[in-house]
Amino acid sequence: MQKTDHTPRLLEDLPAAVAGKLALAADEDVLIRVHSDLTDDRTYGAQWVLVTPERVVVAPEAGIDGAVEVAIDQVKVARTEALIGGGSLEIEREAAPTVSVPYSGSMAAKFSEVARGIEQLRKGEPFFINDRLDRTRCEKCNRLLPEKNGICPACIRKLATLKRIASFMAPYKGRAAILAVASVATTVAELMPPLVTKHLIDDVLVPTVGSDLSLADRYDLLGLLVLALIGVRVWSWGAELIHHWVVSWLGARVTTDIRAQLYRRLEMLSVQFYDKRSTGGLISRVSRDAEMMQDFLVDGLPYLIIEGLMIVGIIGFLFSMSWKITLLVLIPVPLTLLWSILFWRRMRKMFNKHSRGWSQLGSRLNEALHGIRVVKAFAQEPRELAAFEERNENLSVVSRGTARNWMALWSTMSLVTGLGILIVWYFGGSEVLRDELSIGTLLAIYSYMWLIYGPMEWFAEVNSWMTRAFAGAERIFEIIDAPPEAYEDPDAVAMPAMQGKVHFDGVTFGYDKSKPVLHEIDLEVAPGEMIGLVGRSGVGKTTTINLVSRFYDVDRGTLSIDGIDIRKIRLQDLRSQIGVVPQEPVLFTGTIAENISYGKPGAELDEIMDAARTANAHKFIMAKPDGYDTMLGERGAGLSGGERQRIAIARAILHDPRVLILDEATASVDVETEKQIQESIARLIEGRTTFAIAHRFSTLRNADRLVVLEAGRIVEIGTHDELLERDGRFAELVRLQREVSAIIAIKD
C-alpha cells in the first residue's frame, strides 16, 4: 500500500504469488514496485523490480526462484540501454555480474524513472522521480491507446462528455430552449399525417359501420382534414426551418467557443508538452476533431433526439390502435438492429481500406507529378505507370467490395422489412375482415411501421458517429484540462526591470530524467557579459539556453536571475526580457514591419526602421517594391536565409531584451552576409547579458568568456586567447575546424 508521505512512488499491484515469497519486512519502505513484460531470454513474461532505500530486488513473476537482491551500496551504476524494439535496465554491481531486466518499448519511460530513482539512492541524493508516466494502454479495458496519454474510444463516458459539451450552451440558453421546442414540434408534425389519414379513410372515404355522417358532412370533413394535412405540412416546414437554423447556429457557436478555448490553452502550454506530441496531431484536434464534433452537433444529435422522440411517440400510437399487431410489427426490429450493427462494423473496415487506397493512390500520383523531371531523366515512365496501375487496381478491388456490401445491406434490410409488411397485411387484414380493425387504422399502422424501420437501419452508424465525435471531444478536453505554464502563479515574484545576472548553481537536467544532458553546471554570468557556449553537437549547449528561457525547469540545483530562482520569477516578466535569435529564424505570414515588431506590438514605423538599420536590414528592405509593407509568405518565404536572419535580429533589437540568446545566428550564410550579421550582432549585444552558440569559433572572439562543454559538463572557461594558450579541449576543437576548412578549400 502506498505511503501517506509526499515522496513520489511508482507502485504497481504486486501479484499475491510474488508478494508472499518476497518476505518484505512490515516497516520496509518500498519506493518502486514495477513489472517488465519480458523475461531474461527476451520472451513475453513478467519480472518484478522492487526498490527500497536499502536494496533492489529483481524477481520473475513465475516464482521467487531466480530472484536477485542487490544492496544499494553495492550498485555501481544503474542505467537504461536502448535495444531494438525495447530496452534493458542495467544494474552494475561492484563485485558481481550486471543485473539486466529487459522490457518492450512501451515501458521505456517507466524504466527510465526506475534507473533514475536507483541512481538517486546510490548517490545519497533526495529521492524524486516522475510518478505520472505516459499511458499507452487504457486503465479500464487494457486496450492500446491510439496515442500516448490519449482517449480510449471504447471507454468514453458518453453521457459525461455530452453534459460537458452541453455546458458550453449555457450562454445560449434562449436558443437552446427554442431548439428543444422546435424538436418537439418537428416530432409532433411527423406523427400527425398517419392519424389524419386514418380519419380521412375511416370517417370520409370508407366510413366505419355505424357512422351517422351524411354525404355533405363527409364532404365538409374531407375539406377540413385536407386543410389539416396542409396545416401539418406548413407546421412541419416551419418547425424544421427553425430547428435547422437554431441547431446550425448553436453547433457552430459552441464549436467555435471550444476551438477558441482549445487554442488559448495550446498557446499557454509548455514546450515540454509539445515535445511529447506531434504538431500534426495537435492541429488535428483543432481542426478535424472540432469539425467532427460540430458535424455531430449539427446533424447527429438532432437526428438522435428527433428520431428517439419519434419512436417513443409511434410506439405509443401503435399500442393505442392495436397492441397485438404492434407486438408483431416490432418482431423485425431486433433483427434490423443486429444486422445494422454487424453491417456497419464491417463497413467501417471497408471505409478505412477505401480511405487508405485513395491516400496511397494520391500520394503516388503527387510524388510522380512533382518529380516528373526525375522520372523522365531516368526514363522510368513504365515503372511509374506500373506502380500507379497496382494502386489503382487495389482501390478498384476495395470499391467493388464496398459496393457489394452496400447491396447486401439494402437487400437484407428489404427482406427484414418485407417481413414486417407481410405481418401487417396478413394479421392486420385478418382483423379488418373480422371487423376488429378499421382500414384507416391499418393504413396508419402501415405508415408508422416505416417510420420505425427507417431509423433502425442507421442506428449503429449514428452510434459509431457519436462515438467518434465524443472521442474527438474528449481529445479536445484533454488539452483544455492540461496544466498550463505558470503565467498565473500568484506567488511568483515580479521582476519588471531585470539586471541580467545569471547564476547556474549545481544545475543538472535531462529530457530523459535517467540520462541527464547537463551535469552539475556551475556558472556565474555578470550583467552585460557575453558568454560563448562551445562544444560538439549534443553536449548540452542548446539545453543550457533552453533552461535560461525556462522552456524547461532544472532537475537539480538552482538557476537564478538577479539572485532569484528562475522558477519563482513571474513568467511574463522573465520572457518579456529575454530575446532569442535562433539558427532558423521563424517569420510569420505578414509584412516585414509586422514581423520586426512581433515582440513589441504597436511599435511606430520609426522604431521599426531604426531597429532594421541597426540590424543591417534597412537597405535590402527598401530595395523591395513595397518596402516595409512587403508581404512575406509562410516561414518568411520571399527572403534569403541571411535576410531572414537580419529580420530576426531587428526583431530582437526592437524587443530590447536584458538577456539575449544567439543560437547559431550566422550558420549557413555566405561570408559577406556573415559580416553584415556580425556587425548587427555587435550592436545588439551592447549592454546585454548574452549567451551565444556558434559553429564558427572565430565568431566568438569578442565573447567575454567561452564556456567549453563536454558530455554535459563544463571542462574549460576562459577568453578565446586564454583557451588557445591553454592548449586544452577548445584548442583541439579549433585545430579540428581549421583542418576541415583546409580540406574544403583544397577541394574548391
XYZ file of C-alpha atoms in Angstrom:
748
model
C 0.000 0.000 0.000
C 1.302 3.451 -0.872
C 2.757 5.510 1.940
C 0.990 8.609 3.132
C 4.003 10.933 2.851
C 4.643 13.085 -0.205
C 7.555 11.075 -1.618
C 6.682 10.190 -5.236
C 6.471 6.444 -5.803
C 5.926 4.035 -8.648
C 3.816 1.299 -7.103
C 2.079 -1.289 -9.255
C -0.148 -4.004 -7.789
C 2.009 -6.996 -6.907
C 0.534 -10.470 -7.554
C -0.093 -12.414 -4.345
C 2.078 -15.283 -5.605
C 5.097 -12.988 -5.780
C 4.298 -10.894 -2.704
C 4.060 -13.970 -0.494
C 7.570 -15.121 -1.434
C 9.435 -11.825 -1.185
C 9.087 -11.654 2.590
C 9.217 -7.892 2.825
C 9.543 -6.518 6.331
C 6.455 -4.757 7.658
C 8.326 -1.470 8.018
C 10.243 -1.715 4.721
C 9.666 1.440 2.690
C 9.011 0.371 -0.916
C 9.701 3.295 -3.247
C 9.399 1.487 -6.586
C 7.451 -1.649 -7.436
C 7.060 -2.210 -11.155
C 6.976 -5.090 -13.623
C 8.577 -5.611 -17.015
C 6.926 -7.519 -19.865
C 9.941 -9.600 -20.962
C 11.884 -12.392 -19.278
C 15.666 -12.810 -19.265
C 15.534 -14.758 -22.541
C 13.546 -11.912 -24.218
C 10.267 -13.846 -24.352
C 7.000 -12.383 -23.129
C 6.597 -12.730 -19.387
C 6.786 -10.559 -16.283
C 9.661 -9.738 -13.978
C 9.267 -7.547 -10.932
C 11.636 -4.836 -9.736
C 11.319 -3.606 -6.136
C 13.394 -0.732 -4.819
C 13.723 0.327 -1.185
C 16.227 2.748 0.357
C 18.403 -0.262 1.224
C 18.108 -2.725 -1.672
C 16.918 -3.608 -5.158
C 15.127 -6.915 -5.778
C 14.529 -8.411 -9.246
C 12.174 -11.408 -9.251
C 10.381 -13.354 -12.004
C 6.603 -13.432 -11.682
C 6.562 -17.222 -12.050
C 8.060 -17.512 -8.589
C 10.863 -16.402 -6.325
C 13.328 -18.865 -7.876
C 15.961 -16.880 -9.679
C 15.353 -13.676 -7.697
C 18.351 -11.356 -7.347
C 18.896 -8.947 -4.475
C 21.352 -6.055 -4.726
C 22.207 -3.777 -1.814
C 22.073 -0.103 -2.750
C 25.644 0.432 -1.547
C 26.765 -2.349 -3.928
C 25.266 -0.676 -7.005
C 27.990 0.738 -9.212
C 25.629 2.419 -11.692
C 22.021 2.000 -12.865
C 21.102 2.939 -16.414
C 18.836 2.008 -19.295
C 20.091 0.683 -22.619
C 18.065 1.092 -25.808
C 17.568 -2.132 -27.779
C 15.685 -2.906 -30.986
C 12.001 -2.822 -30.068
C 12.651 -2.186 -26.410
C 15.379 -1.723 -23.845
C 17.027 -3.080 -20.740
C 17.529 -1.853 -17.183
C 21.203 -2.435 -16.383
C 22.257 -2.544 -12.726
C 26.047 -2.818 -12.495
C 27.413 -4.252 -9.247
C 30.771 -3.740 -7.587
C 31.899 -7.371 -7.434
C 29.235 -9.345 -9.285
C 27.733 -9.653 -12.781
C 25.427 -6.926 -14.055
C 21.705 -7.500 -13.477
C 19.648 -6.944 -16.652
C 15.877 -6.512 -16.842
C 14.643 -6.421 -20.468
C 11.396 -4.685 -21.423
C 9.473 -3.708 -24.548
C 9.466 -0.199 -25.998
C 6.130 0.658 -24.360
C 7.814 0.541 -20.908
C 10.866 2.662 -21.739
C 9.668 5.749 -19.843
C 8.828 3.732 -16.741
C 12.232 2.047 -16.503
C 13.940 5.344 -17.196
C 12.412 6.562 -13.929
C 13.430 3.314 -12.174
C 17.063 3.843 -13.202
C 16.854 7.474 -12.146
C 15.499 6.519 -8.714
C 18.189 3.883 -8.088
C 20.877 6.380 -9.060
C 19.487 8.953 -6.624
C 19.555 6.405 -3.802
C 23.065 5.270 -4.770
C 24.385 8.839 -4.683
C 22.538 9.727 -1.486
C 20.513 12.404 -3.265
C 16.889 13.280 -2.437
C 14.570 10.684 -3.949
C 12.388 12.371 -6.553
C 11.008 10.600 -9.618
C 8.131 11.185 -12.007
C 5.254 9.014 -10.807
C 2.917 10.201 -13.576
C 4.093 8.201 -16.559
C 2.750 8.248 -20.086
C -0.161 5.858 -20.528
C -0.038 3.537 -23.530
C -2.972 1.304 -22.519
C -6.436 2.048 -21.224
C -6.603 1.726 -17.444
C -10.089 0.177 -17.679
C -10.052 -2.242 -20.618
C -6.247 -2.537 -21.153
C -6.612 -1.783 -24.874
C -3.754 0.015 -26.615
C -4.488 3.742 -26.806
C -4.489 5.473 -30.222
C -1.768 7.773 -28.851
C 0.156 8.175 -25.616
C -1.989 9.500 -22.780
C -4.861 9.526 -25.249
C -8.520 8.647 -25.024
C -9.786 5.078 -25.270
C -12.741 5.198 -27.710
C -14.198 2.039 -26.164
C -14.401 3.537 -22.673
C -15.703 7.011 -23.399
C -18.280 8.163 -20.890
C -20.754 9.381 -23.483
C -23.208 10.904 -21.017
C -20.486 12.801 -19.128
C -18.976 14.038 -22.390
C -22.390 15.112 -23.675
C -23.017 17.023 -20.438
C -19.720 18.848 -20.800
C -20.451 19.743 -24.423
C -23.907 20.888 -23.338
C -22.307 23.081 -20.640
C -20.882 25.234 -23.455
C -24.506 26.029 -24.393
C -25.079 27.769 -21.054
C -24.500 31.275 -22.528
C -27.112 30.488 -25.192
C -29.964 29.185 -23.059
C -32.590 31.073 -25.051
C -31.658 29.454 -28.341
C -31.303 26.055 -26.629
C -34.893 26.403 -25.377
C -36.072 27.312 -28.898
C -34.244 24.229 -30.190
C -35.999 21.977 -27.671
C -39.427 23.370 -28.607
C -38.643 23.088 -32.333
C -37.528 19.452 -31.878
C -40.786 18.532 -30.152
C -42.787 20.443 -32.760
C -40.965 18.665 -35.601
C -41.620 15.289 -34.000
C -45.325 16.019 -33.493
C -45.610 17.220 -37.111
C -44.109 13.928 -38.347
C -46.528 11.901 -36.224
C -49.698 13.685 -37.314
C -50.174 12.687 -41.035
C -50.930 8.955 -40.405
C -53.529 9.944 -37.782
C -55.171 12.422 -40.168
C -55.070 9.774 -42.912
C -56.786 7.322 -40.546
C -59.708 9.684 -40.012
C -59.775 10.557 -43.713
C -60.362 6.906 -44.602
C -62.493 5.768 -41.651
C -64.725 8.852 -41.446
C -64.817 10.096 -45.061
C -63.794 7.630 -47.763
C -64.806 4.315 -46.174
C -66.972 5.140 -43.173
C -66.981 2.513 -40.474
C -70.155 0.649 -39.617
C -72.468 2.798 -37.531
C -71.250 6.147 -38.901
C -74.129 8.682 -38.970
C -72.342 11.279 -41.157
C -74.224 12.369 -44.232
C -72.557 12.788 -47.616
C -72.486 16.563 -47.150
C -70.915 16.153 -43.717
C -68.289 13.846 -45.208
C -67.508 16.461 -47.895
C -67.084 19.083 -45.190
C -64.902 16.741 -43.120
C -62.859 15.920 -46.223
C -62.093 19.592 -46.698
C -61.180 20.039 -43.035
C -58.898 17.008 -43.000
C -57.147 18.098 -46.203
C -56.679 21.533 -44.675
C -55.333 19.795 -41.568
C -52.775 17.944 -43.726
C -51.796 21.248 -45.342
C -51.504 22.827 -41.897
C -49.372 19.927 -40.651
C -47.060 20.308 -43.649
C -46.721 24.059 -43.072
C -46.202 23.403 -39.361
C -43.553 20.746 -40.158
C -41.824 23.070 -42.623
C -41.720 25.926 -40.121
C -40.553 23.727 -37.245
C -37.828 22.148 -39.379
C -36.699 25.545 -40.636
C -36.422 26.923 -37.115
C -34.849 23.687 -35.882
C -32.159 23.600 -38.579
C -31.393 27.296 -38.236
C -31.031 27.145 -34.455
C -29.062 23.889 -34.391
C -26.690 25.134 -37.108
C -26.105 28.382 -35.203
C -25.674 26.614 -31.853
C -23.415 23.903 -33.289
C -21.156 26.434 -34.984
C -21.134 28.752 -31.940
C -20.385 26.000 -29.409
C -17.660 24.524 -31.609
C -16.147 27.981 -32.113
C -16.068 28.535 -28.346
C -14.480 25.132 -27.737
C -11.938 25.660 -30.527
C -11.043 29.101 -29.138
C -10.625 27.731 -25.616
C -8.523 24.882 -27.019
C -6.220 27.255 -28.882
C -5.869 29.518 -25.849
C -4.738 26.521 -23.836
C -2.348 25.362 -26.575
C -0.692 28.765 -26.514
C -0.252 28.573 -22.732
C 1.201 25.051 -22.562
C 4.891 24.397 -22.012
C 7.490 23.413 -24.587
C 7.823 20.133 -22.706
C 4.193 19.382 -23.530
C 4.907 19.836 -27.244
C 7.981 17.606 -27.036
C 5.726 14.641 -26.276
C 3.165 15.259 -29.025
C 3.247 15.632 -32.755
C 2.319 19.011 -34.193
C 0.120 17.283 -36.765
C -1.836 15.559 -34.002
C -2.446 18.854 -32.187
C -3.519 20.578 -35.402
C -5.889 17.671 -35.986
C -7.538 18.352 -32.634
C -8.139 21.985 -33.505
C -9.407 21.198 -36.998
C -10.587 17.632 -37.567
C -11.796 16.775 -34.054
C -13.570 20.115 -33.686
C -15.154 19.740 -37.129
C -16.273 16.185 -36.353
C -17.868 17.398 -33.137
C -19.616 20.237 -34.985
C -20.972 17.800 -37.598
C -22.400 15.653 -34.830
C -23.931 18.630 -33.036
C -25.499 19.933 -36.259
C -26.603 16.622 -37.783
C -26.102 13.661 -35.461
C -27.520 14.922 -32.171
C -30.711 16.417 -33.694
C -31.209 13.140 -35.585
C -30.949 11.143 -32.352
C -33.290 13.476 -30.468
C -35.986 13.684 -33.138
C -35.855 10.018 -34.081
C -35.837 8.996 -30.421
C -38.917 11.106 -29.688
C -40.462 9.802 -32.905
C -40.042 6.141 -31.977
C -41.477 6.700 -28.494
C -44.471 8.532 -29.956
C -45.051 5.953 -32.697
C -44.963 3.012 -30.320
C -47.440 4.828 -28.097
C -49.838 5.429 -31.043
C -49.438 1.863 -32.284
C -50.303 0.354 -28.915
C -53.349 2.625 -28.702
C -54.538 1.308 -32.091
C -53.766 -2.415 -31.734
C -51.408 -3.853 -29.182
C -51.439 -7.270 -30.860
C -50.290 -6.006 -34.258
C -47.821 -3.640 -32.587
C -46.047 -6.537 -30.909
C -45.932 -8.377 -34.226
C -44.642 -5.282 -36.065
C -41.809 -4.965 -33.534
C -40.578 -8.542 -34.194
C -38.219 -7.489 -37.070
C -36.780 -4.575 -35.043
C -34.171 -6.640 -33.091
C -33.170 -8.360 -36.341
C -32.815 -4.975 -38.046
C -30.707 -3.579 -35.198
C -28.473 -6.660 -35.038
C -27.883 -6.703 -38.783
C -27.254 -2.942 -38.807
C -24.642 -3.250 -36.046
C -22.858 -6.147 -37.770
C -23.004 -4.419 -41.136
C -21.632 -1.065 -40.012
C -18.856 -2.795 -38.089
C -17.823 -4.448 -41.346
C -18.372 -1.303 -43.390
C -16.104 0.763 -41.151
C -13.257 -1.600 -42.029
C -14.142 -1.281 -45.710
C -14.261 2.509 -45.452
C -10.821 2.520 -43.787
C -9.418 0.374 -46.601
C -11.058 2.637 -49.166
C -9.598 5.732 -47.491
C -6.112 4.173 -47.349
C -6.410 3.157 -51.003
C -7.240 6.707 -52.059
C -4.428 8.050 -49.863
C -1.860 5.691 -51.412
C -3.067 6.448 -54.932
C -2.974 10.205 -54.325
C 0.423 10.028 -52.655
C 1.936 8.131 -55.585
C 0.344 10.494 -58.077
C 1.629 13.526 -56.164
C 5.178 12.149 -55.999
C 5.244 11.184 -59.673
C 3.961 14.549 -60.914
C 6.198 16.602 -58.603
C 9.172 14.510 -59.606
C 8.304 14.321 -63.307
C 11.725 15.708 -64.295
C 13.484 12.932 -62.387
C 11.134 10.307 -63.856
C 11.886 11.445 -67.385
C 15.601 11.947 -66.728
C 15.914 8.290 -65.726
C 13.362 7.046 -68.325
C 11.207 5.468 -65.607
C 7.768 6.158 -67.097
C 6.944 2.412 -67.377
C 7.870 1.922 -63.716
C 5.623 4.763 -62.561
C 2.773 3.513 -64.772
C 3.074 0.038 -63.245
C 3.123 1.455 -59.702
C 0.052 3.595 -60.431
C -1.798 0.662 -62.018
C -1.117 -1.501 -58.966
C -2.577 1.062 -56.559
C -5.448 1.836 -58.928
C -6.347 -1.847 -59.127
C -6.188 -2.213 -55.337
C -8.569 0.732 -54.992
C -10.879 -0.858 -57.564
C -10.999 -4.119 -55.586
C -11.889 -2.257 -52.388
C -14.522 -0.179 -54.209
C -16.181 -3.306 -55.610
C -16.176 -4.891 -52.172
C -17.772 -1.771 -50.671
C -20.474 -1.766 -53.352
C -21.220 -5.461 -52.747
C -21.575 -4.850 -49.028
C -23.949 -1.938 -49.636
C -26.055 -4.186 -51.857
C -26.052 -6.881 -49.160
C -27.246 -4.355 -46.571
C -30.165 -2.994 -48.511
C -31.265 -6.367 -49.868
C -31.203 -7.849 -46.357
C -32.980 -4.827 -44.928
C -35.622 -5.155 -47.648
C -36.087 -8.803 -46.693
C -36.465 -7.998 -42.987
C -38.762 -5.016 -43.512
C -40.697 -7.079 -46.046
C -41.389 -9.472 -43.191
C -42.904 -6.573 -41.275
C -45.095 -5.682 -44.266
C -46.365 -9.258 -44.510
C -47.159 -9.249 -40.791
C -49.126 -6.007 -41.070
C -51.080 -7.052 -44.149
C -51.857 -10.586 -43.017
C -52.678 -10.106 -39.362
C -53.985 -6.570 -39.812
C -56.023 -7.641 -42.830
C -57.463 -10.530 -40.815
C -58.615 -8.117 -38.101
C -60.154 -5.838 -40.750
C -62.094 -8.801 -42.184
C -63.329 -9.650 -38.684
C -64.316 -6.008 -38.167
C -61.860 -5.783 -35.279
C -59.796 -3.090 -37.029
C -60.675 -0.317 -39.438
C -58.971 0.157 -42.808
C -57.795 3.620 -41.771
C -56.212 2.237 -38.626
C -54.481 -0.487 -40.672
C -53.031 2.094 -43.087
C -51.922 4.274 -40.159
C -50.145 1.265 -38.617
C -48.536 0.597 -42.008
C -47.267 4.193 -42.210
C -45.933 4.173 -38.661
C -44.167 0.876 -39.320
C -41.971 2.532 -41.962
C -41.222 5.424 -39.604
C -39.851 2.862 -37.109
C -37.887 0.667 -39.508
C -36.110 3.549 -41.261
C -34.099 4.901 -38.287
C -33.208 1.360 -37.181
C -31.145 0.842 -40.344
C -28.897 3.777 -39.407
C -28.840 3.324 -35.636
C -25.478 1.546 -35.482
C -23.817 4.073 -37.776
C -25.188 7.014 -35.776
C -23.887 5.345 -32.616
C -20.474 4.950 -34.263
C -20.657 8.554 -35.426
C -21.433 9.649 -31.882
C -18.534 7.564 -30.525
C -16.069 9.142 -32.953
C -17.374 12.635 -32.229
C -17.200 12.119 -28.469
C -13.701 10.647 -28.774
C -12.716 13.842 -30.607
C -14.386 15.923 -27.896
C -12.504 14.021 -25.185
C -9.220 14.610 -27.010
C -10.048 18.321 -27.106
C -10.996 18.389 -23.413
C -7.767 16.540 -22.595
C -5.798 19.513 -23.973
C -8.094 22.059 -22.316
C -7.564 20.307 -18.956
C -3.756 20.098 -19.327
C -1.952 22.293 -16.776
C -0.614 25.482 -18.412
C 2.658 27.191 -17.710
C 2.734 29.190 -14.502
C 1.726 32.541 -16.008
C -0.938 32.999 -13.327
C 1.137 31.874 -10.319
C 0.021 34.219 -7.501
C 3.212 33.535 -5.527
C 5.565 34.488 -8.373
C 7.995 37.369 -7.806
C 7.545 40.398 -10.057
C 10.688 41.497 -11.902
C 9.754 44.392 -14.191
C 13.385 45.527 -14.595
C 15.917 42.699 -14.913
C 19.633 43.415 -14.484
C 20.746 40.231 -16.238
C 22.908 38.420 -13.641
C 22.558 34.693 -14.366
C 23.802 32.008 -11.967
C 23.873 28.247 -12.550
C 24.416 26.517 -9.203
C 24.881 22.739 -9.487
C 22.339 22.508 -12.309
C 21.527 19.015 -13.582
C 18.911 18.417 -16.260
C 17.824 15.736 -18.704
C 14.906 15.341 -21.077
C 15.005 11.685 -20.097
C 15.419 12.012 -16.341
C 17.559 8.869 -16.076
C 20.026 10.274 -18.643
C 20.946 13.875 -17.731
C 22.170 16.102 -20.540
C 23.734 18.619 -18.148
C 25.651 17.547 -15.040
C 26.218 19.858 -12.070
C 26.755 23.044 -14.069
C 28.260 25.893 -12.046
C 28.475 29.216 -13.886
C 28.003 32.833 -12.843
C 27.386 35.418 -15.579
C 27.645 39.125 -14.774
C 25.130 41.641 -16.173
C 26.142 42.698 -19.685
C 28.654 39.844 -20.082
C 28.803 37.830 -23.321
C 29.236 34.080 -22.870
C 30.100 31.813 -25.800
C 28.989 28.176 -25.448
C 31.359 25.810 -27.239
C 31.432 22.069 -27.800
C 30.487 19.246 -30.105
C 26.875 18.571 -31.072
C 24.886 17.014 -28.254
C 26.983 18.266 -25.334
C 24.174 20.466 -23.940
C 24.686 23.941 -25.444
C 21.099 24.370 -26.670
C 19.794 22.733 -23.495
C 21.613 25.370 -21.448
C 19.934 28.270 -23.225
C 16.564 26.465 -23.093
C 16.866 26.497 -19.305
C 17.599 30.237 -19.310
C 14.370 30.803 -21.268
C 12.633 28.478 -18.810
C 11.345 26.229 -21.541
C 12.237 23.525 -19.021
C 12.866 23.518 -15.271
C 16.095 22.154 -13.808
C 16.020 18.706 -12.224
C 18.551 19.509 -9.511
C 20.407 22.608 -8.462
C 19.307 26.204 -8.948
C 19.213 28.576 -11.895
C 18.727 32.150 -10.728
C 18.500 35.573 -12.356
C 19.431 38.607 -10.270
C 19.614 36.300 -7.254
C 16.058 34.957 -7.588
C 15.314 31.344 -8.536
C 14.037 31.422 -12.121
C 11.084 29.230 -11.095
C 9.894 31.962 -8.725
C 10.031 34.841 -11.207
C 6.809 35.906 -12.915
C 6.916 34.104 -16.247
C 5.619 37.115 -18.180
C 8.341 39.328 -16.695
C 11.013 36.721 -17.438
C 10.089 36.016 -21.055
C 9.420 39.660 -21.898
C 13.048 40.493 -21.040
C 14.697 37.630 -22.923
C 15.364 37.838 -26.657
C 16.188 34.905 -28.911
C 17.781 34.855 -32.367
C 17.560 31.206 -33.457
C 19.584 29.385 -36.098
C 16.477 29.016 -38.252
C 14.522 32.246 -37.664
C 10.767 31.815 -37.611
C 8.922 34.522 -39.519
C 5.161 34.703 -39.837
C 2.871 35.419 -42.751
C 2.521 39.193 -42.805
C 4.507 42.297 -43.675
C 8.177 42.817 -42.873
C 7.173 45.569 -40.460
C 4.775 43.246 -38.625
C 7.499 40.611 -38.256
C 10.045 43.091 -36.875
C 7.505 44.462 -34.383
C 6.335 40.983 -33.305
C 7.997 41.353 -29.886
C 6.712 44.913 -29.469
C 3.165 45.185 -30.856
C 2.147 48.713 -31.744
C 5.689 49.939 -32.371
C 5.956 53.077 -34.521
C 7.415 52.795 -38.010
C 10.368 54.986 -36.980
C 11.246 52.494 -34.218
C 10.951 49.595 -36.654
C 13.207 51.331 -39.182
C 15.806 52.183 -36.514
C 15.914 48.520 -35.461
C 16.272 47.457 -39.098
C 19.160 49.889 -39.639
C 20.929 48.569 -36.551
C 20.486 45.039 -37.918
C 21.837 45.988 -41.369
C 18.426 45.144 -42.820
C 17.108 48.566 -43.851
C 18.912 48.638 -47.203
C 17.564 45.344 -48.569
C 14.096 46.056 -47.151
C 13.894 49.373 -49.000
C 15.020 47.593 -52.187
C 11.770 45.595 -52.076
C 8.893 47.011 -54.180
C 6.713 47.574 -51.106
C 9.486 48.237 -48.606
C 8.385 47.543 -45.029
C 4.901 46.660 -46.296
C 6.272 43.731 -48.329
C 4.196 40.647 -47.599
C 6.111 37.541 -46.566
C 4.889 34.016 -47.142
C 4.915 31.130 -44.696
C 8.185 30.919 -42.693
C 9.470 34.047 -44.422
C 9.123 32.845 -47.993
C 10.423 35.541 -50.325
C 13.583 36.290 -48.318
C 17.021 34.685 -48.421
C 18.467 32.975 -45.354
C 20.650 35.948 -44.477
C 17.752 38.372 -44.914
C 15.544 36.303 -42.635
C 18.328 36.251 -40.048
C 18.696 40.036 -40.103
C 14.912 40.445 -39.751
C 15.137 38.207 -36.671
C 17.960 40.341 -35.283
C 15.949 43.513 -35.924
C 13.049 41.907 -34.085
C 15.314 41.181 -31.098
C 16.721 44.748 -31.174
C 13.242 46.280 -31.108
C 12.244 43.905 -28.310
C 15.171 45.363 -26.291
C 15.827 42.342 -24.021
C 18.094 42.301 -20.957
C 19.205 38.733 -21.683
C 19.991 37.820 -25.284
C 20.336 34.305 -26.729
C 22.068 33.760 -30.068
C 21.742 30.182 -31.300
C 23.981 29.697 -34.360
C 22.873 33.093 -35.683
C 25.445 33.069 -38.512
C 25.062 29.460 -39.628
C 24.610 28.582 -43.301
C 25.257 32.051 -44.746
C 27.931 33.329 -47.089
C 30.935 35.350 -45.930
C 29.533 38.748 -46.954
C 26.205 38.089 -45.246
C 28.006 36.798 -42.157
C 29.967 40.026 -41.975
C 26.763 42.084 -42.050
C 25.135 39.840 -39.445
C 28.220 40.075 -37.204
C 28.085 43.860 -37.390
C 24.415 43.870 -36.409
C 25.055 41.384 -33.590
C 27.871 43.590 -32.256
C 25.372 46.446 -31.922
C 22.700 44.151 -30.486
C 24.771 42.724 -27.604
C 25.859 46.095 -26.214
C 24.839 46.281 -22.560
C 23.011 42.948 -22.621
C 23.796 39.635 -20.955
C 24.367 37.389 -23.956
C 24.614 33.631 -24.450
C 25.938 32.780 -27.913
C 26.329 29.443 -29.690
C 28.322 29.402 -32.927
C 29.794 26.622 -35.016
C 32.476 29.017 -36.293
C 34.686 29.720 -33.290
C 36.098 32.815 -34.948
C 32.721 34.499 -34.478
C 33.101 34.166 -30.691
C 36.382 36.106 -30.471
C 34.582 39.084 -28.939
C 32.948 36.998 -26.195
C 33.997 37.952 -22.670
C 34.333 34.250 -21.810
C 33.968 30.953 -23.608
C 32.429 28.002 -21.776
C 33.525 24.656 -23.212
C 31.113 21.780 -22.611
C 31.944 18.097 -22.888
C 29.399 15.336 -22.161
C 27.171 17.834 -20.365
C 29.901 19.160 -18.072
C 31.957 22.360 -18.104
C 35.545 21.414 -18.874
C 37.066 24.842 -19.646
C 36.262 28.518 -19.107
C 38.246 31.481 -20.386
C 38.682 34.004 -23.158
C 39.360 32.910 -26.721
C 43.090 33.629 -26.454
C 43.421 32.132 -22.968
C 41.894 28.847 -24.060
C 44.136 28.655 -27.120
C 47.198 29.217 -24.949
C 45.986 26.548 -22.517
C 46.034 24.076 -25.434
C 43.162 22.059 -23.998
C 39.830 20.901 -25.340
C 38.961 24.210 -27.016
C 42.321 24.379 -28.811
C 41.740 20.830 -30.062
C 38.321 21.805 -31.456
C 39.814 24.874 -33.171
C 42.553 22.769 -34.798
C 39.975 20.255 -35.989
C 37.842 23.019 -37.501
C 40.852 24.517 -39.285
C 41.750 21.125 -40.736
C 38.236 20.672 -42.063
C 38.260 24.191 -43.549
C 41.608 23.480 -45.230
C 40.277 20.264 -46.793
C 37.223 22.099 -48.110
C 39.405 24.905 -49.504
C 41.617 22.386 -51.361
C 38.566 20.708 -52.936
C 37.197 24.066 -54.016
